[in-house]
Amino acid sequence: MKKVSWVRTGLRLIVMVFIILSLWGDSAYALLGKDSINGTLTAMDRKILRIAHRGASGYAPENTMAAFERARALGADMIELDVQLSRDDHAVVIHDTNVNRVSNAKGLVRNMTLEQLQKLDVGLWYDPLFKGEKIPTLEEVLERFGGKMPLLIEMKSPAIYPGIEQKVADLLRKYRLDKPSEEIPEVIVQSFNSVSLQRFHKIMPSVPLAVLVSNPLELTDGRIGEFVQFAQYVNPSLDAANKDNIQKIHKAGMKVFVWNVKHMLDMALLQNSAVDGIITDYPDLL
Ligand code: G3P
Ligand code: CA
């Protein structure tokens, strides 16, 4: 066998052993050593939240009741979902700013009324098994899951939805989800748009906020110092979640949820980096 093939085989073996140890439980952590920040705690001693990205979207169509129910059935600790506004200003749960990818219609969410949006089938594109799934309203989600299952609510593209912060806050108040935060908050509101988050914070300071970050270079000491004025979490993409950035966020007193983590090996490495939550399409993998 050529030298290159031997190297490849060796690498594959190392990855396989690591995954088997991860599955075994805390053996992987024994291999990785003690927690780098706390010194004495191992990763297994900490509670790392398993957050279902757009619901358990690896198993059911994203941002539907089916995906949220699947997340609950799989034992996820929290459900992540995306919120936008319809033409008649209802808070609706959908990721893209148009309906093209997840339905058989075309058009912007902003240009469609709630009635038009809820006529669409958003399950069929994923699998015929999910035919009939509708775009939920935020209110429907709060009614079914509020207070029963922690929710990570993303205000999606708030710049094109003036008033979305007030709308979300009003609904949280209606369902009494505006309480001061607990160990695992009932609700966290997140956005890539820090101006929108600051606006939300003024309206409802009791609800914890998370700043989403996809560019690792954005996590300067200066920006982290700004975030800590209104947010309790900084949620970086997997690319932006290096050990240095995670430590900087923790040092500033905020927690870290990393997205969107799809592979077991990344999950194991993140657990050892002391993250507080992992946002994933496959919450049962963690
Ligand atoms: O929760 C983080 C993640 O949802 C942000 O990305 O595009 O899936 O909304 P996206
Ligand atoms: Ca999202």
XYZ file of N, CA and C and ligand atoms in Angstrom, residues 53-54 63 80-82 95 152 154 156 190 192 212, ligand 2:
40
model
N -32.519 23.156 15.837
C -32.435 24.236 14.858
C -33.619 24.198 13.891
N -34.441 25.241 13.927
C -35.703 25.294 13.152
C -36.581 24.085 13.512
N -39.110 24.634 10.795
C -40.062 25.660 11.250
C -41.530 25.260 11.084
N -35.254 26.199 18.433
C -34.943 27.456 17.732
C -35.926 27.625 16.590
N -36.391 28.871 16.359
C -37.318 29.140 15.255
C -37.119 30.565 14.744
N -37.570 30.799 13.502
C -37.358 32.092 12.848
C -38.681 32.818 12.680
N -38.143 30.707 7.711
C -36.738 31.136 7.676
C -36.425 32.121 6.556
N -35.968 29.507 21.510
C -34.950 30.463 21.061
C -35.517 31.105 19.794
N -35.667 33.661 16.837
C -34.847 34.577 16.034
C -35.724 35.564 15.275
N -35.908 37.420 12.287
C -35.187 37.258 11.017
C -35.322 38.531 10.178
N -33.136 36.179 19.737
C -31.838 36.378 19.102
C -31.989 37.020 17.731
N -29.232 38.542 14.182
C -27.935 39.000 13.667
C -27.856 40.521 13.774
N -26.365 36.961 17.244
C -25.849 35.959 16.309
C -24.674 36.542 15.536
Ca -32.529 30.841 12.813
